[in-house]
Amino acid sequence: VTIADVREGALGVALKRCGGRARTVKADLSNPVTIEGLSRDADVVVGALSSRLGRMALGAVAASGTPYCDISFMPEDALDDDAMVKARGGLAVVDMGVAPGMSNLLAGVIAEELSPCEMLEIYVGGLPMERRWPWSYKAGFSPADVIEEYTRPARLVEHGRIVVRPALSEPELMDFAGVGTLEAFNTDGLRSLAYTLKVPFMKEKTLRYPGHIELMRVLREMGLFSKEPVEVQGRSVVPLEVTSALLFPKWTYEPGERDLTVMRVSGTGMKDGVRTRVTWDVLDHLDQATGFTSMARTTAFPATSVARMLLDGTISGSGVIVPEMLAGRQDVLARLLRELSQRGIEYRRAQERVGSA
Amino acid sequence: VTIADVREGALGVALKRCGGRARTVKADLSNPVTIEGLSRDADVVVGALSSRLGRMALGAVAASGTPYCDISFMPEDALDDDAMVKARGGLAVVDMGVAPGMSNLLAGVIAEELSPCEMLEIYVGGLPMERRWPWSYKAGFSPADVIEEYTRPARLVEHGRIVVRPALSEPELMDFAGVGTLEAFNTDGLRSLAYTLKVPFMKEKTLRYPGHIELMRVLREMGLFSKEPVEVQGRSVVPLEVTSALLFPKWTYEPGERDLTVMRVSGTGMKDGVRTRVTWDVLDHLDQATGFTSMARTTAFPATSVARMLLDGTISGSGVIVPEMLAGRQDVLARLLRELSQRGIEYRRAQERVGSA
């Protein structure tokens, strides 16, 4: 295993975590030539770059011809690059983390199972186990991307059409076993699902402890999420940058601080002539033995599992694959769930009748 | 009547409000020579300058020998200047608004009436009549002074000694007839009362609609009230200045927007051998006929009433007088209450037994 990163400190941490069983390369991965060169020597590539580098990396790895599994959460639609990746002889499974990732795959599985599938809902959140006043929140990934969830309008599907709702809209309280009551709000997380699945009602909502959303709405109303400069004592200041400088240190996990990841993917539709709800639930916590946060575990392990399947040819072909495109592959689903279970991440399926008999 | 101000716009508004029955003078009142000159020509002077000019103005008016009534809310202790004012042959009633002002006078009246007076409490707030999400608040005076109330530790008196509590501390819900439930928090408003009255328990608390205090605590915890610069994108920014730039426009009353002022001054102690609570309450609203806000009415009218008493010699002598020093003057109290009542501001007294018989 070769680990490449531009930050020496990050390489040191990674090497220590895997007990020295890897080679590290200090490399500037904002350069596609560097990525292509490193990829050419590899049997399979796993990408975990920041989102703004995602699309560039996809093209660079494709050019090397090496299979690729990516969790970069690129803002662009990766399926738009399918022809480019195919033309370069590449094969890439993208968005292969927890959400997007397992959320897509399980949504696809439910959509296959129900006929027709009438509605799909994804609820997902990464949270600290201990909630502390006032935020009851810490950021398991880039806090800037968290704020983005609080400002970007959310696209959902209603009556088969994409509709847009404001960020932080339609908060609802929901109970999750092992966690308690959480509050869900609309986020722009359907991504490829909005196009690949023909389900008339689909939405993704993000989960927080109750109260957090209201505070974020207040900060937004105050103008603290604005990217428009304001004049402060004769100087131009971007409020969001001040907010980031003040909030991000408070939203950073302490070393060893326990986090949790909770996700529910739920669909309703007809199964054997009966209106049925199928639900997949997962709840994971920081692994105190390895120090891996739950956010790292739930995001990385699906990607490494799929990387192994790319390596041994279980997943083959060319072009760009989003996870829901693997929903018909029961062998892929079974192996993913088994390998996640071996690492203590248990996805549980439930099924119930809904509505009138 | 001569009205002096450095802002021509303010002079125009004032002249219009009094139907042209005044002379206006554009003058820089940060210059004590200017104040002394203008004062020398007057029979009595009413001061309503910003707090940082208060002490300078006190000395300047005193030097002119003209009696002075002031509502500038200076940060310094005006009684420290008693000898200076006396030496210049001046007479000044300071802090003669609503709180400080009527609050001091009524606290003094209660302290005289009860023997001993065991406890004094002042609750006061200026609020918009309509509460709007999220702040449920607008600032009837300088918003910077409002933020100061949310950051400056509060001095109160317990067991006869001054103790200090954090800003925004000890929130409590209280009902006020005609307003509803409000939330009170400690503020540093006892001022001269902490020294002039020998009452073992005294406190002042400021009133807001429920919820506002919690939001202010959150903003404070986030660092938004801090005067310490933080680094933002390589530049030094003072968070409080950003907060002020964002919040103050939202906290500004619209023209004609209705405000209210609510105050309760309450004391307990022995009266004719019975433990008794004496309470003075006032509730005032914007005057739609004149457009005067309640904050302007309740603050200015006590000052103009006292100015008339300085003019006709009802209040005489020399040196600095704080309102509670007039508590023994039943004629002054009666005239103040009568003149306020003539302007629609009704202070109501109530008395009840407290504790076991």
XYZ file of C-alpha atoms in Angstrom:
714
model
C 0.000 0.000 0.000
C 1.283 3.421 -0.951
C -0.119 6.489 0.776
C 0.368 9.816 -0.993
C -0.295 13.246 0.526
C 1.228 16.684 0.410
C 1.191 17.006 4.226
C 4.071 15.207 5.916
C 2.252 15.242 9.245
C -0.727 13.424 7.750
C 1.580 10.818 6.221
C 3.227 10.253 9.601
C -0.122 9.735 11.303
C -1.267 7.343 8.577
C 1.967 5.326 8.747
C 1.709 5.028 12.515
C -1.925 3.968 12.328
C -1.165 1.086 9.964
C 1.817 -0.064 12.027
C 4.334 0.943 9.360
C 2.851 -1.496 6.837
C 2.731 1.028 3.995
C 4.979 3.169 1.850
C 4.403 6.932 2.056
C 4.993 9.419 -0.737
C 4.977 13.145 -0.213
C 3.296 14.405 -3.371
C 1.289 17.398 -4.489
C -1.931 15.753 -5.632
C -3.343 18.972 -7.051
C -1.148 18.092 -10.069
C -2.853 15.579 -12.403
C 0.491 14.444 -13.831
C 1.588 13.409 -10.349
C -1.642 11.499 -9.782
C -1.413 9.772 -13.141
C 2.195 8.739 -12.498
C 1.489 7.342 -9.032
C -1.647 5.596 -10.299
C 0.177 3.871 -13.160
C 2.289 1.940 -10.656
C -0.749 0.802 -8.633
C -3.203 -2.078 -9.024
C -6.081 -0.038 -7.675
C -6.396 3.578 -6.455
C -8.519 4.903 -3.573
C -9.175 8.638 -3.704
C -9.920 10.745 -0.633
C -8.949 14.211 -1.774
C -10.808 17.389 -0.986
C -13.932 17.892 -3.052
C -12.523 20.628 -5.295
C -9.812 18.214 -6.525
C -12.229 15.332 -7.135
C -12.978 15.803 -10.803
C -9.370 16.472 -11.781
C -8.268 13.325 -9.930
C -10.963 11.259 -11.664
C -9.557 12.214 -15.066
C -5.954 11.684 -13.992
C -6.514 8.207 -12.558
C -8.595 7.263 -15.630
C -5.676 8.253 -17.851
C -3.471 5.769 -15.997
C -5.901 2.942 -16.758
C -5.917 1.822 -13.124
C -9.307 1.120 -11.470
C -10.371 3.853 -9.044
C -12.636 4.116 -6.018
C -13.294 7.652 -4.844
C -14.920 9.426 -1.863
C -13.972 12.987 -2.751
C -17.572 14.322 -2.804
C -16.902 16.412 -5.898
C -19.428 19.191 -6.567
C -19.708 18.193 -10.247
C -21.840 15.322 -11.542
C -19.314 12.526 -12.036
C -21.601 10.739 -14.508
C -20.982 13.607 -16.915
C -17.405 12.297 -17.138
C -18.444 8.730 -17.983
C -17.515 9.069 -21.662
C -14.186 10.684 -20.829
C -13.302 7.932 -18.340
C -14.381 5.226 -20.829
C -12.347 6.887 -23.599
C -9.263 6.721 -21.400
C -9.924 3.067 -20.600
C -10.644 3.844 -16.973
C -13.052 2.388 -14.426
C -14.157 4.450 -11.434
C -16.637 3.882 -8.623
C -17.281 7.343 -7.206
C -19.193 8.696 -4.163
C -18.389 5.392 -2.419
C -18.452 6.523 1.238
C -21.376 6.430 3.653
C -23.572 9.260 2.264
C -23.079 9.550 -0.591
C -22.099 5.894 -0.873
C -23.920 3.269 1.150
C -26.946 5.588 1.060
C -27.002 5.386 -2.747
C -26.450 1.655 -2.839
C -29.199 0.894 -0.298
C -31.583 3.325 -1.988
C -30.918 1.435 -5.205
C -31.452 -1.917 -3.485
C -34.799 -0.776 -2.062
C -35.843 0.656 -5.435
C -35.115 -2.737 -7.049
C -36.959 -4.644 -4.357
C -40.190 -2.628 -4.409
C -42.306 -2.567 -7.504
C -43.067 0.188 -7.868
C -40.934 2.045 -5.330
C -42.970 5.120 -4.450
C -40.732 6.975 -2.028
C -37.135 6.986 -0.797
C -35.819 8.880 2.233
C -32.243 9.145 3.458
C -31.498 10.459 6.959
C -27.855 10.765 7.932
C -25.753 12.538 10.535
C -22.298 12.524 12.075
C -22.425 13.741 15.681
C -20.382 13.906 18.871
C -21.601 11.359 21.438
C -21.577 14.025 24.155
C -23.625 17.068 23.330
C -22.301 20.294 24.750
C -24.011 23.681 24.954
C -24.600 25.565 22.750
C -23.892 23.783 19.462
C -24.415 20.103 20.385
C -22.253 19.503 17.367
C -18.731 18.921 16.121
C -17.646 18.582 12.514
C -16.422 15.134 11.514
C -15.282 16.507 8.183
C -14.500 19.932 6.707
C -16.473 22.526 8.727
C -16.683 24.662 5.581
C -18.623 21.816 3.931
C -20.860 21.704 7.012
C -21.710 25.396 6.642
C -22.328 24.672 2.959
C -25.078 22.262 4.078
C -26.626 25.156 6.013
C -26.657 27.531 3.067
C -27.047 25.558 -0.171
C -30.650 25.096 -1.309
C -31.673 21.420 -1.181
C -32.859 19.589 -4.276
C -35.395 16.840 -3.693
C -37.733 14.897 -5.938
C -41.525 15.260 -5.648
C -44.017 13.836 -8.142
C -41.036 12.789 -10.248
C -39.693 16.306 -10.564
C -36.788 18.046 -8.896
C -37.918 20.754 -6.475
C -35.725 23.106 -4.512
C -36.200 23.899 -0.828
C -34.250 26.399 1.263
C -31.320 25.186 3.309
C -32.260 24.233 6.908
C -35.891 23.836 5.871
C -38.591 21.405 7.039
C -37.013 20.418 10.344
C -38.605 17.317 11.881
C -37.936 15.392 15.082
C -37.251 11.662 14.740
C -36.227 8.927 17.180
C -33.222 6.700 16.550
C -32.570 3.668 18.753
C -29.325 4.050 20.654
C -29.181 7.799 20.016
C -32.513 9.339 21.010
C -34.414 12.113 19.331
C -32.675 13.909 16.494
C -33.774 16.717 14.215
C -33.640 16.313 10.427
C -33.486 19.104 7.846
C -33.373 19.138 4.060
C -29.916 18.910 2.501
C -28.744 18.761 -1.086
C -27.603 15.149 -0.834
C -29.503 13.166 -3.464
C -26.784 13.842 -6.059
C -26.861 11.126 -8.760
C -29.938 9.439 -7.227
C -32.105 12.274 -8.531
C -31.257 11.126 -12.075
C -30.496 7.409 -11.873
C -33.590 6.257 -9.935
C -37.100 6.653 -11.266
C -38.739 7.077 -7.872
C -41.330 9.879 -7.716
C -40.523 11.044 -4.148
C -36.948 11.204 -2.890
C -35.209 13.345 -0.308
C -32.112 13.444 1.842
C -32.129 15.035 5.257
C -29.232 15.620 7.616
C -29.494 14.834 11.328
C -28.478 16.984 14.288
C -29.286 17.022 17.970
C -32.417 19.118 18.564
C -31.707 22.834 18.859
C -28.718 22.986 16.552
C -30.739 23.777 13.452
C -32.491 26.706 15.139
C -29.120 28.191 16.089
C -27.906 27.812 12.526
C -31.034 29.548 11.273
C -30.347 32.398 13.677
C -26.727 32.731 12.549
C -27.874 32.696 8.950
C -30.535 35.336 9.625
C -27.914 37.463 11.358
C -25.891 37.354 8.137
C -23.012 35.290 9.533
C -23.124 32.774 6.659
C -22.980 35.477 4.006
C -20.157 35.601 1.497
C -21.015 39.226 0.665
C -18.501 41.595 2.279
C -19.796 44.101 4.826
C -18.095 47.312 5.846
C -16.659 47.141 9.357
C -14.843 50.217 10.624
C -14.046 51.234 7.066
C -12.784 47.830 6.028
C -14.402 45.123 3.972
C -15.021 41.870 5.859
C -16.696 38.648 4.689
C -18.969 37.503 7.539
C -18.651 33.803 6.657
C -14.884 34.015 7.063
C -15.277 35.505 10.543
C -17.833 32.842 11.424
C -15.453 30.136 10.225
C -12.557 31.573 12.230
C -14.691 31.617 15.389
C -16.714 28.416 14.984
C -14.355 25.907 13.424
C -12.017 25.654 16.447
C -15.073 25.006 18.625
C -16.379 22.373 16.204
C -13.127 20.385 16.112
C -13.089 17.015 17.867
C -10.614 16.611 20.711
C -8.197 13.684 20.213
C -10.070 10.543 21.227
C -13.404 12.373 21.547
C -16.136 9.910 20.642
C -18.314 10.513 17.597
C -21.187 8.563 16.126
C -22.646 8.097 12.682
C -26.317 7.362 12.250
C -28.080 6.687 8.958
C -31.488 5.457 7.896
C -32.380 4.681 4.292
C -36.057 3.982 3.952
C -38.353 3.290 1.033
C -42.015 2.513 0.545
C -43.725 0.799 -2.330
C -45.430 -2.417 -3.334
C -43.950 -5.807 -2.504
C -45.921 -8.952 -3.325
C -49.031 -6.826 -3.667
C -48.676 -5.259 -0.219
C -47.623 -1.681 0.483
C -44.366 -2.164 2.349
C -41.689 -0.072 3.988
C -38.116 -1.350 3.800
C -35.627 0.353 6.097
C -31.860 0.026 6.446
C -30.361 1.426 9.645
C -26.778 1.811 10.782
C -25.312 3.233 13.981
C -21.569 3.344 14.496
C -19.214 4.870 17.088
C -15.555 5.799 17.375
C -13.388 2.674 17.659
C -11.458 3.128 20.886
C -9.031 0.309 19.977
C -7.807 1.957 16.773
C -8.793 5.571 17.474
C -10.615 5.658 14.139
C -13.552 8.009 14.284
C -16.917 6.686 13.249
C -16.959 9.188 10.381
C -13.647 7.743 9.130
C -14.840 4.152 9.596
C -18.217 4.481 7.936
C -16.816 6.523 5.046
C -13.560 4.699 4.335
C -14.529 1.043 4.812
C -17.112 0.948 1.980
C -14.461 2.492 -0.278
C -11.746 -0.016 0.669
C -14.196 -2.891 0.296
C -15.100 -1.760 -3.206
C -11.397 -1.233 -3.957
C -10.805 -4.902 -3.121
C -13.648 -5.811 -5.497
C -12.064 -3.701 -8.228
C -8.734 -5.426 -7.518
C -10.049 -8.976 -7.817
C -12.333 -8.205 -10.749
C -15.636 -8.587 -8.882
C -16.420 -5.153 -10.253
C -15.134 -4.678 -13.783
C -15.827 -2.845 -17.011
C -15.146 0.784 -17.801
C -16.558 4.225 -17.188
C -18.028 5.894 -14.119
C -20.132 3.881 -11.662
C -22.216 5.505 -8.929
C -23.089 3.142 -6.044
C -26.776 2.690 -6.913
C -25.656 1.188 -10.227
C -24.341 -1.766 -8.166
C -27.759 -2.382 -6.579
C -28.513 -5.313 -8.860
C -25.279 -7.054 -7.816
C -26.321 -9.116 -4.781
C -22.772 -10.466 -4.501
C -21.383 -6.921 -4.200
C -23.979 -5.947 -1.561
C -23.399 -9.148 0.424
C -19.634 -8.684 0.395
C -19.841 -5.011 1.363
C -22.184 -5.767 4.269
C -19.979 -8.698 5.365
C -16.746 -6.725 5.242
C -18.357 -3.791 7.074
C -19.756 -6.200 9.695
C -16.272 -7.679 10.171
C -15.216 -4.160 11.124
C -18.139 -3.728 13.519
C -20.392 -1.702 11.232
C -23.782 -3.403 11.131
C -26.377 -2.373 8.577
C -29.741 -3.745 9.682
C -32.707 -4.265 7.407
C -36.321 -4.082 8.551
C -39.564 -4.515 6.670
C -43.119 -3.627 7.632
C -46.546 -3.185 6.102
C -47.699 0.402 5.800
C -51.057 2.094 5.469
C -54.426 0.369 5.239
C -54.450 -3.379 4.540
C -35.732 76.860 24.622
C -32.421 76.440 22.828
C -31.512 73.041 21.391
C -27.815 72.441 20.651
C -26.409 69.507 18.682
C -23.604 68.906 16.222
C -25.934 67.048 13.814
C -28.040 69.355 11.684
C -30.459 66.539 10.890
C -31.160 65.953 14.563
C -31.766 69.670 15.066
C -34.239 69.678 12.204
C -36.181 66.750 13.645
C -36.234 68.356 17.088
C -37.437 71.689 15.711
C -40.189 70.020 13.743
C -41.291 67.963 16.752
C -41.724 71.053 18.916
C -43.568 72.929 16.199
C -40.771 75.423 15.709
C -41.068 76.702 19.274
C -37.324 76.560 19.953
C -34.045 78.043 18.804
C -31.486 75.587 17.412
C -27.728 75.940 17.587
C -25.331 73.755 15.659
C -22.508 73.258 18.117
C -19.794 70.715 18.828
C -20.645 69.713 22.384
C -17.516 67.625 22.775
C -15.874 71.010 23.494
C -16.362 72.089 27.151
C -15.814 75.769 26.268
C -18.782 75.586 23.890
C -20.957 73.953 26.537
C -19.947 76.502 29.174
C -20.699 79.398 26.827
C -24.124 78.087 25.832
C -24.944 77.257 29.454
C -24.052 80.711 30.723
C -26.900 82.191 28.671
C -29.447 79.662 29.968
C -31.597 79.522 33.096
C -31.348 75.729 33.304
C -29.560 73.113 31.178
C -30.775 69.612 30.284
C -28.003 67.249 29.161
C -28.609 64.260 26.893
C -25.179 63.685 25.413
C -23.596 60.310 24.800
C -22.213 58.644 27.896
C -18.536 59.254 27.111
C -19.172 63.040 27.094
C -21.171 63.015 30.325
C -18.485 63.846 32.837
C -16.913 66.575 30.719
C -20.314 68.200 30.243
C -21.001 68.056 33.991
C -17.860 70.082 34.694
C -18.524 72.527 31.865
C -22.104 73.295 32.898
C -20.999 73.597 36.529
C -18.421 76.205 35.493
C -21.232 78.303 33.997
C -23.061 78.310 37.322
C -26.343 77.294 35.639
C -28.360 74.451 37.218
C -28.102 71.203 35.270
C -30.206 68.066 34.834
C -28.461 65.228 33.022
C -29.364 61.823 31.553
C -26.028 61.052 29.890
C -25.446 57.729 31.749
C -21.756 58.501 32.222
C -19.584 55.491 33.099
C -17.879 57.404 35.932
C -19.394 57.891 39.398
C -20.819 61.422 39.225
C -20.755 61.756 43.038
C -16.951 61.772 42.825
C -17.345 65.163 41.134
C -19.536 66.623 43.894
C -16.694 68.726 45.353
C -15.670 69.985 41.910
C -19.242 70.987 41.037
C -19.687 72.671 44.446
C -16.384 74.539 44.042
C -17.607 75.937 40.724
C -20.885 76.977 42.290
C -22.838 74.448 40.215
C -25.894 72.326 40.952
C -26.518 69.157 38.969
C -29.114 66.411 39.190
C -27.588 63.500 37.235
C -28.872 60.080 36.095
C -32.368 61.619 35.954
C -33.967 59.366 33.301
C -36.010 56.214 33.846
C -33.279 53.765 34.921
C -31.088 55.235 36.164
C -33.484 57.947 37.268
C -36.985 57.102 38.423
C -35.572 53.712 39.486
C -33.173 55.431 41.909
C -35.794 57.816 43.230
C -38.374 55.077 43.868
C -35.733 52.792 45.410
C -34.895 55.673 47.732
C -38.567 56.263 48.521
C -39.073 52.593 49.413
C -35.890 52.557 51.501
C -37.204 55.562 53.480
C -40.632 54.009 53.948
C -39.510 50.612 55.247
C -37.626 50.395 58.504
C -35.451 48.557 58.008
C -35.538 48.063 54.248
C -34.121 44.577 53.714
C -34.113 44.219 49.941
C -34.500 46.310 46.790
C -34.978 44.990 43.268
C -35.183 46.934 40.019
C -36.465 45.274 36.836
C -36.457 47.345 33.689
C -36.634 46.839 29.943
C -37.277 48.698 26.713
C -38.815 46.403 24.094
C -40.592 46.425 20.747
C -44.310 45.720 21.134
C -44.171 43.159 18.315
C -41.652 40.417 18.831
C -40.063 39.099 15.673
C -37.922 35.995 15.219
C -35.129 35.549 16.110
C -34.141 38.430 18.395
C -37.527 39.552 19.795
C -35.703 42.783 20.437
C -34.855 46.214 19.093
C -32.582 48.754 20.689
C -34.281 51.895 21.968
C -30.912 53.493 22.602
C -27.318 52.940 21.457
C -27.005 49.256 20.428
C -23.350 49.385 21.517
C -24.565 50.155 25.047
C -26.979 47.215 24.747
C -24.123 44.834 23.915
C -22.260 46.374 26.845
C -25.097 45.122 29.076
C -24.461 41.628 27.700
C -20.745 41.670 28.441
C -20.070 43.843 31.502
C -20.087 41.924 34.809
C -22.979 43.023 37.026
C -22.401 44.442 40.496
C -25.117 43.753 43.040
C -25.314 44.013 46.808
C -25.703 40.927 49.004
C -25.368 40.926 52.795
C -24.373 44.568 52.537
C -21.421 43.897 50.279
C -20.911 44.392 46.566
C -20.675 41.094 44.681
C -20.005 40.617 40.990
C -21.947 38.253 38.747
C -21.264 37.478 35.075
C -23.193 39.360 32.430
C -26.396 37.592 31.323
C -26.441 35.564 34.546
C -29.321 34.330 36.725
C -32.076 34.562 34.097
C -35.565 34.324 35.618
C -39.039 34.409 34.095
C -41.478 36.988 35.483
C -44.977 38.084 34.533
C -45.838 41.735 33.875
C -49.460 42.805 33.461
C -50.064 44.155 29.968
C -46.884 42.603 28.603
C -46.796 38.934 29.564
C -43.864 36.828 30.623
C -40.441 38.419 30.387
C -36.988 37.153 31.249
C -34.747 39.128 33.616
C -30.951 38.924 33.853
C -28.377 40.670 36.022
C -27.090 43.995 34.743
C -24.666 46.507 36.195
C -27.341 49.103 36.878
C -27.280 49.884 40.589
C -24.720 52.659 40.037
C -24.931 55.199 42.911
C -27.564 53.143 44.778
C -24.870 50.656 45.773
C -23.229 53.425 47.832
C -26.010 55.814 48.832
C -28.514 53.287 50.244
C -27.742 51.089 53.217
C -29.903 48.181 52.073
C -28.252 44.749 52.484
C -29.673 43.186 49.285
C -29.971 45.179 46.066
C -29.939 44.219 42.415
C -30.922 45.512 39.021
C -32.041 43.173 36.271
C -32.844 43.958 32.657
C -35.940 42.544 30.948
C -36.219 40.878 27.552
C -38.755 38.634 25.861
C -37.989 34.984 26.690
C -35.370 33.457 24.395
C -33.348 36.579 23.712
C -30.942 36.035 26.582
C -30.131 32.506 25.457
C -29.284 33.782 21.976
C -27.039 36.449 23.466
C -25.283 33.795 25.549
C -24.719 31.767 22.389
C -23.294 34.753 20.502
C -21.047 35.524 23.455
C -19.874 31.896 23.652
C -19.158 31.954 19.934
C -16.835 34.904 20.554
C -18.953 37.469 18.703
C -18.887 39.956 21.607
C -15.105 39.817 21.926
C -13.016 42.952 21.481
C -9.889 40.797 20.956
C -8.949 40.708 17.266
C -8.962 37.336 15.511
C -7.085 36.470 12.357
C -9.388 36.074 9.353
C -7.768 35.259 6.018
C -4.526 36.874 7.183
C -6.195 40.035 8.475
C -6.999 41.141 11.972
C -10.720 41.547 12.682
C -12.499 42.502 15.920
C -15.520 40.165 16.218
C -17.601 42.709 18.170
C -17.273 45.187 15.308
C -18.561 42.596 12.836
C -21.409 41.709 15.191
C -22.295 45.378 15.512
C -22.249 45.886 11.742
C -24.590 42.918 11.252
C -26.905 43.259 14.251
C -27.411 46.976 14.717
C -29.352 47.514 11.468
C -31.651 44.639 12.496
C -32.100 46.117 15.972
C -33.111 49.563 14.719
C -36.755 50.586 15.116
C -38.646 51.383 11.942
C -40.179 54.881 11.895
C -43.374 54.689 13.932
C -42.654 51.157 15.156
C -44.187 50.828 18.597
C -41.967 50.266 21.625
C -42.754 49.810 25.283
C -40.962 50.467 28.524
C -41.661 48.342 31.554
C -40.171 48.851 35.009
C -40.772 47.461 38.466
C -39.034 48.764 41.561
C -39.751 46.575 44.542
C -38.560 46.499 48.125
C -39.267 44.433 51.212
C -38.803 45.322 54.845
C -40.707 46.185 57.993
C -43.580 48.677 58.033
C -45.578 49.219 61.212
C -44.147 45.950 62.543
C -45.270 43.909 59.523
C -42.988 42.544 56.830
C -44.188 44.357 53.763
C -43.419 44.531 50.063
C -43.796 47.899 48.352
C -43.787 47.842 44.549
C -43.814 50.627 41.987
C -44.734 49.594 38.423
C -44.788 51.525 35.185
C -45.713 50.470 31.672
C -45.537 52.930 28.803
C -45.861 52.746 25.012
C -44.950 54.824 21.985
C -47.181 57.901 21.741
C -48.784 57.668 18.308
C -49.952 61.298 18.470
C -46.452 62.753 18.847
C -44.377 59.862 17.508
C -42.297 59.937 20.692
C -41.019 56.480 21.543
C -41.699 55.140 24.985
C -37.952 55.084 25.638
C -37.787 58.809 24.815
C -40.890 59.596 26.908
C -39.921 57.667 30.018
C -36.331 58.918 29.925
C -36.803 62.562 28.965
C -39.914 63.549 30.926
C -38.411 62.937 34.397
C -35.438 65.048 33.316
C -37.580 67.936 32.033
C -39.752 67.785 35.156
C -36.673 68.070 37.373
C -35.341 70.846 35.121
C -38.525 72.822 35.848
C -37.944 72.260 39.559
C -34.379 73.517 39.229
C -35.705 76.535 37.331
C -38.256 77.544 39.955
C -36.011 76.753 42.905
C -37.945 73.719 44.156
C -34.608 71.952 43.992
C -31.747 74.193 45.052
C -28.319 74.151 46.657
C -25.063 73.111 45.082
C -23.106 70.008 44.136
C -24.134 66.716 42.540
C -27.515 65.161 43.351
C -28.404 61.602 42.364
C -32.159 60.916 42.255
C -32.346 58.810 45.431
C -31.090 61.859 47.352
C -34.474 63.472 46.541
C -36.394 60.568 48.117
C -37.098 62.544 51.306
C -38.704 65.356 49.273
C -42.347 64.340 49.061
C -43.109 67.514 47.103
C -40.554 66.563 44.443
C -41.914 63.014 44.159
C -45.512 64.218 43.974
C -44.717 66.755 41.286
C -42.676 64.273 39.222
C -45.467 61.688 39.374
C -48.083 64.324 38.551
C -46.168 65.735 35.578
C -45.440 62.230 34.261
C -49.110 61.309 34.678
C -50.103 64.428 32.716
C -48.015 62.949 29.903
C -49.667 59.548 30.225
C -46.930 57.831 32.207
C -48.511 56.279 35.278
C -46.341 54.957 38.082
C -48.491 52.725 40.284
C -47.702 51.820 43.859
C -48.760 48.558 45.492
C -48.216 47.225 48.977
C -48.651 43.732 50.389
C -47.717 41.633 53.400
C -45.038 39.060 52.766
C -43.988 35.857 54.504
C -45.651 34.335 57.575
C -47.977 36.502 59.632
